[in-house]
Amino acid sequence: MRNMFADAPRASLTAAYWAFILYLLLPLTLMMAMSFKGANYIAFPIGEWTFDWYVQVMQDKQFLDACLYSIMIAAATTVAATTLGTWIAMLIVAEGIRGQVVIFAIACLPAVVPGMISAISLRIFISTIDMPTGTMAIILGHTVHAVPFVVVMALTRLRTMPGNLVDAARDLGADSVVAFFRVTLPYLWPALFGGMIFCVLLSIDDFVRTFFLGGYRPTLPMLIFAKVQGGMSPEINAMATLVLVVTAAVGLYAEYMTRRARTR
Amino acid sequence: MVTSNTTAGYGAPRDAAVPRYSTRIAKIVNSSLYRHTLGAAVESRWGRLILLAGVPLVWLIALHIGPIYQMLKISLLSHYPVQPGVDSQFTLANYRLFFSESLYFSPLIKSFIFATVATASTLIVVYPVAYYVAKVVRPEGRSKALLLLLVPFWAGELIRTFSVIMLLANRGAVNVLLREIGLIDRPIPMLYTSFSLGFGLVYLICLYMLLPLYSAIEKIPTQYLDAAADLGAGPFTRFRKIILPLSKDGIVSGCCLVFLTCIGVFATPMMLGGPNTVLFPETISGFFHGASDKWPVGAAFALIMLVTALIAAGIFMRLVGGRKRSAI
């Protein structure tokens, strides 16, 4: 009898967990299921099932172009944000530099400022430096957004690094540049890999910055937003499902890789 | 320092077992281009300092502070972008406008109410889940249980918002199901209301609450709970006296993160909200996409939002009193 009472909180917690999982997965599952609906409006029950929407989406030039554009922006953002984030992290952990707390706070600022405000301030900023809206502005905005996350991830890893590794390299004749590339960077790599995947997902996902900084060429979220505003059909579901499957695969792969790096 | 011309220098192959890439690095390091640029720079203290701090500092000052500074500057101007023939002068009128019209005032209040309610609901919904994963699940299964929670978040913000429509629309899953089992004749209008917006917000941001809560709860030593149980504390007492105070850190950072995200959310109200749920970001965005010389007003409003949001988060931190953690 006592055992049953002791287990009651445990059972309800388990139930809460699975209910939450259901809550998380149900809308996405419904969204994916709807992409197979054989009619051009969104409504349950699905009735007739079809694959036509996927065929249509795969031939949709606008969609493919948006994919390409999003990937390009994500790649540029990732390279820029990883480089800058690592550099800033190196500055923060460097010996003999004062004001590290201030530098860290400034580095994290874009992660704390709400997305909308960050987007507007960047829109104003690019106009004051006479930069036109468009690809470069989007990449700049996404990079500003992604840098804090790289900084934090790199810092976490740098803190666990034995200080004598770099000293050893220096003793063996490496100057600080070589020591960074041969010792620190390889040590940082697992964290940077995770950070890079995070940058890609952040950039592909970002709507509000792209909305304010973008030109006429839509990125994926812009395209989906425009379609949702312009009248919904299962075509959007097919697009969203494709994007979802790809990004989830990237996320899972990253998770797998970081876990493997951790256990090795 | 071994950088003279006569010795091969760092990384030169001493025997055949040295991997090939190390000779490539030696080639770069010993090339005259490297020795005259980077190599020379790292020889001196100042060179090293500039190499280390130059780019990061320029980036941080120009792009992390620059935009906010420009926004502040423009919010104090009467006209921007400056047109020929129009004189732009310093003014506080843009800030005054906010307090003079309830049309502007009420969306901000609404934004705050929404963000607060969404934060509180997220905390209540997510806490048991975070606790379950951190303390009930066995350590081996923990990362799997966590992974299952992360999967939906690889879908983007927009896709998740869109999928909420599937659930709540008039012919969405909930309404159709309720009609099938005969509970209702007419669909309950759920979409484009405050309910759908709140539901969507919680759905969107629960991860930001989950991760800080999880890491805080996971750190609580299980022995504390066992000791309390041995001394006769029931589950509720253990929760109130041990778990809650010790997870305060996670609660504070999770709530602040969620609150600040909610305040600045832009696409979700446009997709899930209706005419009654015009939030402040939408109001601000109007100044940038409508008539062009309203930018200063938009900048001023954005700053008002930023400052009030940060103050609210600060007050919350002070009230709950999370342990002061040093950032570094």
mmCIF file of C-alpha atoms in Angstrom, chain A residues 23-234:
data_model
loop_
_atom_site.group_PDB
_atom_site.id
_atom_site.type_symbol
_atom_site.label_atom_id
_atom_site.label_comp_id
_atom_site.label_asym_id
_atom_site.label_seq_id
_atom_site.Cartn_x
_atom_site.Cartn_y
_atom_site.Cartn_z
ATOM 1 C CA TYR A 23 1.572 18.002 -27.321
ATOM 2 C CA LEU A 24 4.855 18.687 -29.085
ATOM 3 C CA LEU A 25 4.477 16.126 -31.819
ATOM 4 C CA LEU A 26 0.754 16.192 -32.553
ATOM 5 C CA PRO A 27 0.582 19.498 -34.470
ATOM 6 C CA LEU A 28 3.615 18.607 -36.563
ATOM 7 C CA THR A 29 2.219 15.149 -37.311
ATOM 8 C CA LEU A 30 -1.105 16.650 -38.362
ATOM 9 C CA MET A 31 0.744 19.173 -40.486
ATOM 10 C CA MET A 32 2.646 16.402 -42.257
ATOM 11 C CA ALA A 33 -0.461 14.265 -42.692
ATOM 12 C CA MET A 34 -2.292 17.159 -44.293
ATOM 13 C CA SER A 35 0.357 17.380 -47.013
ATOM 14 C CA PHE A 36 -1.103 14.183 -48.480
ATOM 15 C CA LYS A 37 -4.626 15.535 -48.764
ATOM 16 C CA GLY A 38 -6.171 15.143 -52.187
ATOM 17 C CA ALA A 39 -7.927 18.496 -52.280
ATOM 18 C CA ASN A 40 -6.723 22.063 -52.545
ATOM 19 C CA TYR A 41 -7.936 23.279 -49.166
ATOM 20 C CA ILE A 42 -6.858 22.471 -45.634
ATOM 21 C CA ALA A 43 -9.464 20.630 -43.579
ATOM 22 C CA PHE A 44 -9.929 17.439 -41.644
ATOM 23 C CA PRO A 45 -10.745 14.639 -42.275
ATOM 24 C CA ILE A 46 -8.162 14.094 -44.947
ATOM 25 C CA GLY A 47 -10.283 11.754 -47.073
ATOM 26 C CA GLU A 48 -8.420 11.070 -50.246
ATOM 27 C CA TRP A 49 -4.645 10.660 -49.979
ATOM 28 C CA THR A 50 -2.298 11.783 -52.703
ATOM 29 C CA PHE A 51 1.340 12.474 -53.435
ATOM 30 C CA ASP A 52 0.602 15.224 -55.950
ATOM 31 C CA TRP A 53 1.538 18.133 -53.743
ATOM 32 C CA TYR A 54 5.086 16.855 -53.429
ATOM 33 C CA VAL A 55 5.375 16.471 -57.175
ATOM 34 C CA GLN A 56 4.135 20.006 -57.588
ATOM 35 C CA VAL A 57 6.453 21.413 -54.925
ATOM 36 C CA MET A 58 9.501 19.689 -56.354
ATOM 37 C CA GLN A 59 8.783 21.350 -59.688
ATOM 38 C CA ASP A 60 8.076 24.731 -58.143
ATOM 39 C CA LYS A 61 10.901 27.011 -59.284
ATOM 40 C CA GLN A 62 10.124 29.553 -56.587
ATOM 41 C CA PHE A 63 10.445 26.958 -53.839
ATOM 42 C CA LEU A 64 13.683 25.520 -55.169
ATOM 43 C CA ASP A 65 15.123 28.986 -55.573
ATOM 44 C CA ALA A 66 14.128 29.871 -52.006
ATOM 45 C CA CYS A 67 15.833 26.687 -50.766
ATOM 46 C CA LEU A 68 19.002 27.536 -52.598
ATOM 47 C CA TYR A 69 18.944 31.116 -51.354
ATOM 48 C CA SER A 70 18.355 30.031 -47.741
ATOM 49 C CA ILE A 71 21.184 27.510 -47.895
ATOM 50 C CA MET A 72 23.549 30.072 -49.370
ATOM 51 C CA ILE A 73 22.743 32.594 -46.645
ATOM 52 C CA ALA A 74 23.058 29.926 -43.972
ATOM 53 C CA ALA A 75 26.471 28.862 -45.260
ATOM 54 C CA ALA A 76 27.830 32.407 -45.341
ATOM 55 C CA THR A 77 26.354 33.126 -41.906
ATOM 56 C CA THR A 78 27.872 29.986 -40.445
ATOM 57 C CA VAL A 79 31.365 30.728 -41.717
ATOM 58 C CA ALA A 80 31.251 34.329 -40.537
ATOM 59 C CA ALA A 81 29.627 33.644 -37.173
ATOM 60 C CA THR A 82 31.898 30.726 -36.309
ATOM 61 C CA THR A 83 35.034 32.682 -37.131
ATOM 62 C CA LEU A 84 33.950 35.774 -35.229
ATOM 63 C CA GLY A 85 32.502 33.834 -32.302
ATOM 64 C CA THR A 86 35.678 31.815 -31.827
ATOM 65 C CA TRP A 87 37.796 34.921 -32.095
ATOM 66 C CA ILE A 88 35.725 36.713 -29.470
ATOM 67 C CA ALA A 89 35.862 33.672 -27.187
ATOM 68 C CA MET A 90 39.657 33.597 -27.524
ATOM 69 C CA LEU A 91 39.764 37.265 -26.551
ATOM 70 C CA ILE A 92 37.575 36.620 -23.506
ATOM 71 C CA VAL A 93 39.748 33.796 -22.162
ATOM 72 C CA ALA A 94 43.050 35.504 -23.019
ATOM 73 C CA GLU A 95 45.323 36.309 -20.126
ATOM 74 C CA GLY A 96 46.230 39.869 -19.364
ATOM 75 C CA ILE A 97 43.141 41.421 -20.944
ATOM 76 C CA ARG A 98 40.964 43.542 -18.709
ATOM 77 C CA GLY A 99 37.222 44.064 -18.990
ATOM 78 C CA GLN A 100 36.401 40.510 -19.948
ATOM 79 C CA VAL A 101 33.029 40.690 -18.206
ATOM 80 C CA VAL A 102 32.133 43.737 -20.282
ATOM 81 C CA ILE A 103 33.282 42.078 -23.499
ATOM 82 C CA PHE A 104 31.254 38.986 -22.667
ATOM 83 C CA ALA A 105 28.169 41.067 -21.927
ATOM 84 C CA ILE A 106 28.463 42.931 -25.221
ATOM 85 C CA ALA A 107 29.048 39.665 -27.063
ATOM 86 C CA CYS A 108 25.814 38.255 -25.617
ATOM 87 C CA LEU A 109 23.764 41.388 -26.233
ATOM 88 C CA PRO A 110 22.176 40.283 -29.547
ATOM 89 C CA ALA A 111 20.922 37.094 -27.907
ATOM 90 C CA VAL A 112 19.079 39.050 -25.211
ATOM 91 C CA VAL A 113 17.570 41.783 -27.364
ATOM 92 C CA PRO A 114 14.148 40.613 -28.598
ATOM 93 C CA GLY A 115 14.202 39.569 -32.252
ATOM 94 C CA MET A 116 11.911 42.299 -33.462
ATOM 95 C CA ILE A 117 14.009 45.070 -31.924
ATOM 96 C CA SER A 118 17.211 43.546 -33.200
ATOM 97 C CA ALA A 119 15.730 43.425 -36.697
ATOM 98 C CA ILE A 120 14.660 47.068 -36.589
ATOM 99 C CA SER A 121 17.935 48.301 -35.188
ATOM 100 C CA LEU A 122 19.797 46.425 -37.933
ATOM 101 C CA ARG A 123 17.459 47.880 -40.559
ATOM 102 C CA ILE A 124 18.271 51.355 -39.279
ATOM 103 C CA PHE A 125 21.956 50.511 -39.035
ATOM 104 C CA ILE A 126 22.324 49.336 -42.625
ATOM 105 C CA SER A 127 20.573 52.445 -43.853
ATOM 106 C CA THR A 128 22.972 54.664 -41.902
ATOM 107 C CA ILE A 129 25.947 52.943 -43.524
ATOM 108 C CA ASP A 130 24.224 53.079 -46.931
ATOM 109 C CA MET A 131 24.014 49.340 -47.309
ATOM 110 C CA PRO A 132 21.071 48.258 -49.454
ATOM 111 C CA THR A 133 18.611 45.647 -48.199
ATOM 112 C CA GLY A 134 19.229 42.242 -49.699
ATOM 113 C CA THR A 135 21.591 39.325 -49.438
ATOM 114 C CA MET A 136 24.487 41.068 -47.691
ATOM 115 C CA ALA A 137 22.198 42.718 -45.171
ATOM 116 C CA ILE A 138 20.494 39.399 -44.372
ATOM 117 C CA ILE A 139 23.836 37.656 -43.879
ATOM 118 C CA LEU A 140 24.999 40.479 -41.630
ATOM 119 C CA GLY A 141 21.815 40.299 -39.559
ATOM 120 C CA HIS A 142 21.924 36.535 -39.220
ATOM 121 C CA THR A 143 25.592 36.655 -38.263
ATOM 122 C CA VAL A 144 24.949 39.201 -35.515
ATOM 123 C CA HIS A 145 22.223 36.908 -34.217
ATOM 124 C CA ALA A 146 24.368 33.750 -34.325
ATOM 125 C CA VAL A 147 27.652 35.062 -32.874
ATOM 126 C CA PRO A 148 26.587 35.012 -29.181
ATOM 127 C CA PHE A 149 25.696 31.329 -29.380
ATOM 128 C CA VAL A 150 29.059 30.426 -30.888
ATOM 129 C CA VAL A 151 30.821 32.513 -28.236
ATOM 130 C CA VAL A 152 29.046 30.710 -25.407
ATOM 131 C CA MET A 153 29.653 27.248 -26.885
ATOM 132 C CA ALA A 154 33.312 27.963 -27.599
ATOM 133 C CA LEU A 155 33.817 29.445 -24.128
ATOM 134 C CA THR A 156 32.300 26.428 -22.430
ATOM 135 C CA ARG A 157 34.769 24.192 -24.223
ATOM 136 C CA LEU A 158 37.752 26.515 -23.742
ATOM 137 C CA ARG A 159 37.178 26.521 -19.987
ATOM 138 C CA THR A 160 37.684 22.768 -19.860
ATOM 139 C CA MET A 161 40.925 22.944 -21.823
ATOM 140 C CA PRO A 162 44.061 22.177 -19.806
ATOM 141 C CA GLY A 163 46.158 25.335 -19.925
ATOM 142 C CA ASN A 164 49.410 23.438 -20.280
ATOM 143 C CA LEU A 165 48.537 22.222 -23.802
ATOM 144 C CA VAL A 166 49.210 25.607 -25.314
ATOM 145 C CA ASP A 167 52.239 26.112 -23.069
ATOM 146 C CA ALA A 168 53.657 22.823 -24.324
ATOM 147 C CA ALA A 169 53.165 23.873 -27.930
ATOM 148 C CA ARG A 170 54.833 27.192 -27.216
ATOM 149 C CA ASP A 171 57.764 25.446 -25.564
ATOM 150 C CA LEU A 172 58.169 23.338 -28.663
ATOM 151 C CA GLY A 173 58.547 26.478 -30.729
ATOM 152 C CA ALA A 174 55.078 27.247 -32.005
ATOM 153 C CA ASP A 175 54.205 30.929 -32.101
ATOM 154 C CA SER A 176 50.722 31.923 -30.878
ATOM 155 C CA VAL A 177 49.129 31.680 -34.317
ATOM 156 C CA VAL A 178 50.454 28.188 -34.893
ATOM 157 C CA ALA A 179 49.552 27.145 -31.345
ATOM 158 C CA PHE A 180 46.001 28.320 -31.981
ATOM 159 C CA PHE A 181 45.589 26.436 -35.231
ATOM 160 C CA ARG A 182 47.401 23.273 -34.157
ATOM 161 C CA VAL A 183 46.288 22.946 -30.525
ATOM 162 C CA THR A 184 43.377 25.158 -29.516
ATOM 163 C CA LEU A 185 41.305 24.842 -32.679
ATOM 164 C CA PRO A 186 41.367 21.023 -32.811
ATOM 165 C CA TYR A 187 40.443 20.960 -29.125
ATOM 166 C CA LEU A 188 37.571 23.365 -29.766
ATOM 167 C CA TRP A 189 36.320 21.470 -32.784
ATOM 168 C CA PRO A 190 33.476 19.442 -31.209
ATOM 169 C CA ALA A 191 31.998 22.612 -29.717
ATOM 170 C CA LEU A 192 32.447 24.506 -32.956
ATOM 171 C CA PHE A 193 30.792 21.742 -34.930
ATOM 172 C CA GLY A 194 27.764 21.944 -32.672
ATOM 173 C CA GLY A 195 27.862 25.713 -32.931
ATOM 174 C CA MET A 196 27.991 25.601 -36.721
ATOM 175 C CA ILE A 197 24.959 23.342 -36.975
ATOM 176 C CA PHE A 198 23.192 25.686 -34.594
ATOM 177 C CA CYS A 199 24.103 28.646 -36.823
ATOM 178 C CA VAL A 200 22.718 26.884 -39.883
ATOM 179 C CA LEU A 201 19.436 26.108 -38.170
ATOM 180 C CA LEU A 202 19.175 29.636 -36.715
ATOM 181 C CA SER A 203 19.756 31.197 -40.096
ATOM 182 C CA ILE A 204 17.379 28.940 -42.041
ATOM 183 C CA ASP A 205 14.741 29.456 -39.375
ATOM 184 C CA ASP A 206 15.032 33.209 -39.028
ATOM 185 C CA PHE A 207 12.024 35.162 -40.169
ATOM 186 C CA VAL A 208 11.931 38.543 -38.529
ATOM 187 C CA ARG A 209 15.443 39.710 -39.475
ATOM 188 C CA THR A 210 15.004 38.497 -43.026
ATOM 189 C CA PHE A 211 11.632 40.236 -43.175
ATOM 190 C CA PHE A 212 13.190 43.608 -42.388
ATOM 191 C CA LEU A 213 16.545 43.200 -44.108
ATOM 192 C CA GLY A 214 15.587 41.200 -47.172
ATOM 193 C CA GLY A 215 15.020 42.317 -50.701
ATOM 194 C CA TYR A 216 12.547 40.828 -53.148
ATOM 195 C CA ARG A 217 14.074 37.375 -53.313
ATOM 196 C CA PRO A 218 12.340 35.286 -50.624
ATOM 197 C CA THR A 219 14.077 32.899 -48.269
ATOM 198 C CA LEU A 220 12.237 29.747 -47.176
ATOM 199 C CA PRO A 221 10.452 31.217 -44.152
ATOM 200 C CA MET A 222 9.514 34.305 -46.184
ATOM 201 C CA LEU A 223 8.047 32.125 -48.913
ATOM 202 C CA ILE A 224 6.059 30.025 -46.464
ATOM 203 C CA PHE A 225 4.831 33.146 -44.686
ATOM 204 C CA ALA A 226 3.722 34.708 -47.973
ATOM 205 C CA LYS A 227 1.895 31.507 -48.915
ATOM 206 C CA VAL A 228 0.144 31.298 -45.542
ATOM 207 C CA GLN A 229 -0.983 34.914 -45.859
ATOM 208 C CA GLY A 230 -2.093 34.419 -49.433
ATOM 209 C CA GLY A 231 -4.482 31.527 -48.825
ATOM 210 C CA MET A 232 -3.636 28.101 -47.550
ATOM 211 C CA SER A 233 -3.450 24.862 -49.466
ATOM 212 C CA PRO A 234 -1.756 21.541 -48.711
#
